Amino acid sequence: MFHCYGYAATSSDTPLAPFSFERRNPGPKDVQIEILYCGVCHSDLHRVRNEWGGTIYPCVPGHEMVGRVTAVGAKVTKYKVGDVAGVGVMVDSCRECANCRDGLEQFCDNGNTETYNSYDKHTGGHTLGGYSSHIVVDEHFVLRIPEGLDLAAVAPLLCAGITTYSPLRRWKVGPGQKVGIVGLGGLGHMGVKIAKALGAHVVLFTTSSSKTEDAERLGAAEVVLSTDGKAMAQQANSFDFILDTVSARHDVAAYLELLRRDGTLTQVGVPVEPQPIHAGTLVAKRRNYAGSAIGGIAETQEMLDFCAKHNIVSDVELISIDQVNEAFERMLRSDVKYRFVIDMKTLKARQ
């Protein structure tokens, strides 16, 4: 074991605070990474505050990490000391079920091991995430970071990037298609960028007219104010695909009616309350309502390479580790464009 520093919550109603703990030494197939940057995902806030239930304390959140390899096990073949590498939402899976064999570890039938708040088969405790100085991960779940990208802005690609890329690829978004993105937040702004790079005509739906200029800068060809009934009606029956990134309660049925025949709306935002949808909305045009999570490891690497080719990174605000509680509060107010990233060298300053 070796000593690490991080920030942890010790209960659902206490702020994140400095925390010392032990990581396992790298095994034969493990990669040890010094974390340089870690993105702040909205799910970190939900998990820390136990809003989804099942949070294990102490909770060290963080699943969007970019860092530098500092040690490798004797059987590691893909990475060497000094490499820049990333770790996303998963750090293990059974690797034996049909989904794992298909490269879809996110759907592991036996349950994948998440980067934090999962059972840790190595220690018998629970996994601790990226708001920390180092992490040790099996090389299969480590991602290669392409050269030439801003590393801080790459970090959110490990969650927000793959969460939007995976459904856009799964439903074969490309040139000649009209694609809607619902919401311009951490997920939505990546959805706009990636859909545009795939060649689609991108329409951004938002409740805030102040986001029009930003949406167009990011690649949207049109911006529709979703509270404007006339503007929404003009978009009816015209979309091949809609990606809904909103986690707050909203009228999903209104967006389903914008799909043309055989169009698909895929949900990646996860509202806490069930969404009321009338079956007739789907039946009328043979519309599809689907959901999607992150991608598997191979697809996540594909996403990183695609983003490097098209010079796509997240729009980020770099913060110090001691600003993370403030960042949580600002996320609740949607006061970020569009992803917070922790500069982990500020953690060293506190050690």
Coordinates of C-alpha atoms in Angstrom, one line a residue:
M1 CA 0.0 0.0 0.0
F2 CA 1.1 3.6 -0.5
H3 CA -0.2 6.9 0.9
C4 CA -2.5 9.2 -1.0
Y5 CA -4.2 12.5 -0.4
G6 CA -7.6 13.6 -1.6
Y7 CA -10.9 15.3 -0.8
A8 CA -13.7 13.2 0.6
A9 CA -17.2 13.6 2.0
T10 CA -17.8 11.7 5.3
S11 CA -21.6 12.0 5.2
S12 CA -24.4 13.2 2.9
D13 CA -24.6 16.6 4.7
T14 CA -20.9 17.4 5.2
P15 CA -18.7 19.3 2.6
L16 CA -15.8 17.7 0.9
A17 CA -12.6 18.1 3.0
P18 CA -9.0 16.9 3.0
F19 CA -8.6 13.2 3.4
S20 CA -5.7 10.8 3.7
F21 CA -5.9 7.1 2.6
E22 CA -4.0 4.1 1.2
R23 CA -4.0 2.9 -2.4
R24 CA -2.8 -0.6 -3.3
N25 CA 0.6 -1.0 -4.9
P26 CA 0.5 -1.8 -8.6
G27 CA 0.0 -5.5 -9.3
P28 CA 1.4 -7.3 -12.4
K29 CA -1.3 -5.7 -14.8
D30 CA -1.8 -2.4 -13.0
V31 CA -0.9 1.1 -13.9
Q32 CA -0.2 3.8 -11.3
I33 CA -1.1 7.3 -12.4
E34 CA -0.4 10.7 -10.8
I35 CA -3.6 12.6 -11.4
L36 CA -3.0 16.0 -13.0
Y37 CA -6.6 17.1 -13.7
C38 CA -10.0 15.7 -12.6
G39 CA -13.3 16.9 -14.0
V40 CA -16.3 17.6 -11.8
C41 CA -19.3 15.8 -13.0
H42 CA -22.9 16.5 -11.9
S43 CA -23.1 12.9 -10.8
D44 CA -20.3 13.6 -8.3
L45 CA -22.7 16.0 -6.5
H46 CA -25.6 13.5 -6.6
R47 CA -23.4 10.7 -5.2
V48 CA -21.7 12.8 -2.5
R49 CA -25.1 14.0 -1.2
N50 CA -26.6 10.5 -1.5
E51 CA -29.4 11.7 -3.8
W52 CA -29.4 8.4 -5.7
G53 CA -29.1 6.4 -2.5
G54 CA -26.4 3.8 -1.8
T55 CA -23.4 6.1 -1.3
I56 CA -20.6 4.6 0.7
Y57 CA -18.6 6.9 3.0
P58 CA -16.0 8.2 3.1
C59 CA -16.7 9.1 -0.6
V60 CA -13.9 10.4 -2.8
P61 CA -15.6 11.3 -6.0
G62 CA -14.2 11.9 -9.5
H63 CA -14.2 9.8 -12.7
E64 CA -12.8 12.1 -15.3
M65 CA -9.0 11.9 -14.8
V66 CA -6.0 12.7 -16.8
G67 CA -2.5 12.1 -15.4
R68 CA 0.9 10.8 -15.9
V69 CA 2.0 7.2 -15.4
T70 CA 4.4 6.8 -12.5
A71 CA 4.7 3.0 -12.2
V72 CA 3.6 -0.1 -14.1
G73 CA 3.3 -3.8 -13.2
A74 CA 5.6 -6.4 -14.7
K75 CA 3.0 -7.6 -17.2
V76 CA 1.8 -4.3 -18.4
T77 CA 2.3 -3.9 -22.2
K78 CA 0.3 -0.8 -23.2
Y79 CA 1.8 1.9 -21.0
K80 CA 5.2 3.0 -19.6
V81 CA 6.3 5.4 -17.0
G82 CA 5.9 9.0 -18.2
D83 CA 3.0 8.3 -20.5
V84 CA -0.1 10.6 -20.3
A85 CA -3.1 8.5 -19.6
G86 CA -6.8 8.8 -18.6
V87 CA -9.3 7.0 -16.4
G88 CA -13.0 7.3 -16.8
V89 CA -16.1 5.9 -15.1
M90 CA -15.1 2.3 -14.9
V91 CA -12.0 0.5 -13.4
D92 CA -13.0 -3.1 -13.8
S93 CA -15.7 -5.6 -14.9
C94 CA -16.1 -9.4 -15.0
R95 CA -14.7 -9.5 -18.6
E96 CA -16.4 -12.9 -19.1
C97 CA -20.1 -12.1 -19.8
A98 CA -21.5 -11.5 -23.3
N99 CA -21.5 -7.7 -22.9
C100 CA -17.8 -7.6 -21.7
R101 CA -16.8 -9.9 -24.6
D102 CA -18.6 -7.5 -26.9
G103 CA -16.5 -4.6 -25.6
L104 CA -19.5 -3.2 -23.7
E105 CA -18.1 -3.3 -20.2
Q106 CA -20.5 -0.6 -19.1
F107 CA -23.3 -3.2 -19.4
C108 CA -21.4 -6.0 -17.6
D109 CA -24.0 -8.6 -16.5
N110 CA -22.2 -9.0 -13.2
G111 CA -21.8 -5.3 -12.6
N112 CA -18.8 -3.2 -13.6
T113 CA -16.6 -1.7 -10.9
E114 CA -17.1 2.1 -11.0
T115 CA -14.2 4.4 -10.3
Y116 CA -15.7 5.3 -7.0
N117 CA -18.4 4.0 -4.7
S118 CA -18.1 0.4 -5.9
Y119 CA -16.9 -2.8 -4.1
D120 CA -13.1 -3.0 -4.6
K121 CA -12.2 -6.7 -5.0
H122 CA -8.5 -5.8 -4.4
T123 CA -8.9 -4.3 -1.0
G124 CA -12.3 -5.6 0.2
G125 CA -13.4 -2.0 0.7
H126 CA -14.8 0.4 -1.8
T127 CA -13.3 2.3 -4.7
L128 CA -12.1 5.9 -4.2
G129 CA -12.0 8.3 -7.1
G130 CA -10.1 11.0 -8.8
Y131 CA -10.3 13.9 -6.3
S132 CA -7.0 12.5 -5.2
S133 CA -3.3 12.5 -5.8
H134 CA -3.0 9.0 -7.5
I135 CA -5.0 6.1 -8.7
V136 CA -4.1 2.5 -9.5
V137 CA -6.0 0.8 -12.3
D138 CA -5.8 -2.4 -14.4
E139 CA -4.3 -1.4 -17.8
H140 CA -7.4 -2.6 -19.6
F141 CA -9.3 0.3 -18.2
V142 CA -6.7 2.9 -18.8
L143 CA -7.1 5.2 -21.8
R144 CA -4.4 6.6 -24.0
I145 CA -4.5 10.4 -24.3
P146 CA -3.7 11.7 -27.8
E147 CA -1.0 14.3 -28.1
G148 CA -1.6 17.9 -28.8
L149 CA -4.8 18.5 -26.7
D150 CA -5.2 20.7 -23.6
L151 CA -5.1 18.1 -20.9
A152 CA -7.3 19.9 -18.5
A153 CA -10.0 20.2 -21.2
V154 CA -9.6 16.5 -22.1
A155 CA -10.6 15.3 -18.6
P156 CA -14.4 15.8 -19.0
L157 CA -14.2 13.7 -22.3
L158 CA -13.8 10.7 -20.1
C159 CA -17.5 11.0 -19.0
A160 CA -19.3 13.9 -20.8
G161 CA -17.5 13.1 -24.0
I162 CA -18.2 9.4 -24.2
T163 CA -21.7 9.8 -22.8
T164 CA -22.7 11.9 -25.8
Y165 CA -20.4 10.2 -28.4
S166 CA -21.7 6.7 -27.7
P167 CA -25.3 7.3 -28.7
L168 CA -24.5 9.5 -31.6
R169 CA -22.4 6.7 -33.0
R170 CA -24.8 4.0 -32.0
W171 CA -27.6 5.6 -33.9
K172 CA -25.3 6.4 -36.9
V173 CA -25.5 10.2 -36.8
G174 CA -23.9 11.7 -39.9
P175 CA -24.1 14.0 -42.9
G176 CA -27.6 14.8 -44.2
Q177 CA -29.2 14.2 -40.8
K178 CA -31.0 16.7 -38.6
V179 CA -30.0 16.3 -35.0
G180 CA -31.4 18.0 -31.9
I181 CA -29.5 18.5 -28.7
V182 CA -31.7 19.2 -25.6
G183 CA -29.9 21.4 -23.1
L184 CA -26.6 23.2 -23.2
G185 CA -24.7 22.1 -20.1
G186 CA -21.7 19.8 -19.5
L187 CA -23.2 17.0 -21.7
G188 CA -25.1 19.2 -24.1
H189 CA -22.2 21.3 -25.2
M190 CA -20.2 18.2 -26.0
G191 CA -23.2 16.8 -27.9
V192 CA -23.3 19.9 -30.1
K193 CA -19.6 19.7 -30.8
I194 CA -19.5 16.0 -31.6
A195 CA -22.7 16.0 -33.7
K196 CA -21.4 18.9 -35.7
A197 CA -18.1 17.0 -36.3
L198 CA -20.0 14.0 -37.5
G199 CA -21.5 16.2 -40.2
A200 CA -25.1 16.6 -38.9
H201 CA -27.2 19.7 -39.1
V202 CA -27.4 20.5 -35.3
V203 CA -30.3 22.2 -33.6
L204 CA -29.9 23.2 -29.9
F205 CA -33.0 23.3 -27.7
T206 CA -32.7 25.5 -24.6
T207 CA -34.9 27.3 -22.1
S208 CA -32.5 30.3 -22.1
S209 CA -32.3 32.7 -25.1
S210 CA -29.0 33.9 -23.6
K211 CA -27.3 30.7 -24.8
T212 CA -27.9 31.3 -28.5
E213 CA -24.5 32.9 -29.2
D214 CA -22.7 30.2 -27.3
A215 CA -24.6 27.4 -29.0
E216 CA -23.8 28.8 -32.5
R217 CA -20.1 29.1 -31.5
L218 CA -20.1 25.5 -30.5
G219 CA -21.5 24.4 -33.8
A220 CA -25.3 24.6 -33.7
A221 CA -26.9 25.7 -37.0
E222 CA -30.2 26.6 -35.2
V223 CA -31.2 27.4 -31.7
V224 CA -34.8 26.9 -30.6
L225 CA -36.3 28.3 -27.4
S226 CA -38.2 25.3 -26.0
T227 CA -40.6 27.5 -24.1
D228 CA -41.8 29.1 -27.4
G229 CA -44.7 27.0 -28.6
K230 CA -44.7 28.4 -32.1
A231 CA -41.0 27.8 -32.6
M232 CA -41.4 24.2 -31.3
A233 CA -44.3 23.5 -33.6
Q234 CA -42.3 24.6 -36.6
Q235 CA -39.8 21.8 -35.9
A236 CA -42.4 19.0 -35.8
N237 CA -41.8 15.8 -37.6
S238 CA -38.4 16.9 -38.9
F239 CA -35.6 15.3 -36.7
D240 CA -33.7 12.1 -37.4
F241 CA -32.3 12.0 -33.9
I242 CA -32.5 13.9 -30.7
L243 CA -30.1 13.6 -27.8
D244 CA -31.7 14.7 -24.5
T245 CA -29.1 15.7 -21.9
V246 CA -31.4 17.3 -19.3
S247 CA -31.5 15.8 -15.8
A248 CA -34.3 18.0 -14.5
R249 CA -37.9 17.3 -15.0
H250 CA -39.1 18.4 -18.4
D251 CA -41.6 17.6 -21.1
V252 CA -40.0 14.7 -23.1
A253 CA -43.1 14.1 -25.1
A254 CA -42.8 17.6 -26.7
Y255 CA -39.5 16.5 -28.1
L256 CA -40.7 13.1 -29.3
E257 CA -43.3 14.9 -31.4
L258 CA -40.4 16.6 -33.3
L259 CA -39.1 13.2 -34.6
R260 CA -39.9 12.2 -38.1
R261 CA -41.0 8.7 -38.9
D262 CA -38.6 6.1 -37.4
G263 CA -36.7 8.9 -35.6
T264 CA -35.1 8.2 -32.2
L265 CA -34.8 10.3 -29.1
T266 CA -32.1 9.0 -26.7
Q267 CA -32.0 10.0 -23.1
V268 CA -28.6 10.5 -21.4
G269 CA -29.8 13.0 -18.8
V270 CA -31.5 11.1 -15.9
P271 CA -34.3 13.0 -14.2
V272 CA -35.1 11.7 -10.7
E273 CA -38.9 11.6 -11.3
P274 CA -40.5 9.3 -14.0
Q275 CA -41.3 11.0 -17.3
P276 CA -44.9 10.8 -18.5
I277 CA -45.0 9.7 -22.2
H278 CA -48.1 8.7 -24.1
A279 CA -47.7 5.6 -26.2
G280 CA -49.6 7.3 -29.0
T281 CA -46.7 9.7 -29.5
L282 CA -44.4 6.8 -30.4
V283 CA -47.0 4.7 -32.3
A284 CA -48.0 7.5 -34.6
K285 CA -44.7 7.8 -36.5
R286 CA -43.0 4.6 -35.3
R287 CA -40.8 6.7 -33.2
N288 CA -38.2 5.3 -30.8
Y289 CA -37.5 6.4 -27.2
A290 CA -34.1 5.0 -26.0
G291 CA -31.5 5.4 -23.3
S292 CA -27.7 5.3 -23.3
A293 CA -24.9 5.3 -20.8
I294 CA -21.2 5.7 -21.3
G295 CA -19.4 3.6 -23.8
G296 CA -17.1 0.6 -23.4
I297 CA -13.3 1.0 -23.2
A298 CA -12.7 0.5 -26.9
E299 CA -15.3 3.0 -27.8
T300 CA -14.0 5.5 -25.3
Q301 CA -10.6 5.3 -26.9
E302 CA -12.3 5.7 -30.3
M303 CA -13.9 8.9 -28.9
L304 CA -10.7 10.3 -27.7
D305 CA -9.0 9.7 -31.1
F306 CA -12.0 11.2 -32.9
C307 CA -11.9 14.3 -30.7
A308 CA -8.1 14.6 -31.3
K309 CA -8.7 14.4 -35.1
H310 CA -11.4 17.2 -34.9
N311 CA -9.7 19.2 -32.2
I312 CA -12.6 18.8 -29.8
V313 CA -12.2 19.3 -26.1
S314 CA -14.6 20.4 -23.3
D315 CA -15.1 24.1 -22.5
V316 CA -13.8 24.2 -18.9
E317 CA -13.2 26.4 -15.9
L318 CA -10.1 25.4 -14.0
I319 CA -10.5 25.5 -10.2
S320 CA -8.3 24.6 -7.2
I321 CA -9.3 21.7 -5.0
D322 CA -10.4 23.9 -2.2
Q323 CA -13.0 25.5 -4.5
V324 CA -14.8 22.2 -5.1
N325 CA -17.7 22.7 -2.6
E326 CA -18.3 26.1 -4.2
A327 CA -18.3 24.4 -7.6
F328 CA -21.0 22.0 -6.5
E329 CA -23.2 24.9 -5.5
R330 CA -22.5 26.7 -8.8
M331 CA -23.4 23.6 -10.7
L332 CA -26.8 23.6 -9.0
R333 CA -27.3 27.2 -10.3
S334 CA -26.0 26.2 -13.8
D335 CA -23.2 28.7 -13.2
V336 CA -20.5 27.1 -15.3
K337 CA -19.5 27.1 -18.9
Y338 CA -19.4 24.2 -19.2
R339 CA -17.4 21.9 -17.0
F340 CA -15.3 22.4 -13.8
V341 CA -11.9 20.8 -13.8
I342 CA -9.7 20.5 -10.7
D343 CA -6.1 21.4 -11.1
M344 CA -4.7 18.7 -8.9
K345 CA -1.4 20.4 -8.3
T346 CA -3.4 22.5 -5.9
L347 CA -3.9 19.4 -3.8
K348 CA -0.1 19.0 -3.4
A349 CA 0.0 22.5 -2.1
R350 CA -2.3 21.4 0.8
Q351 CA -0.4 18.3 1.7

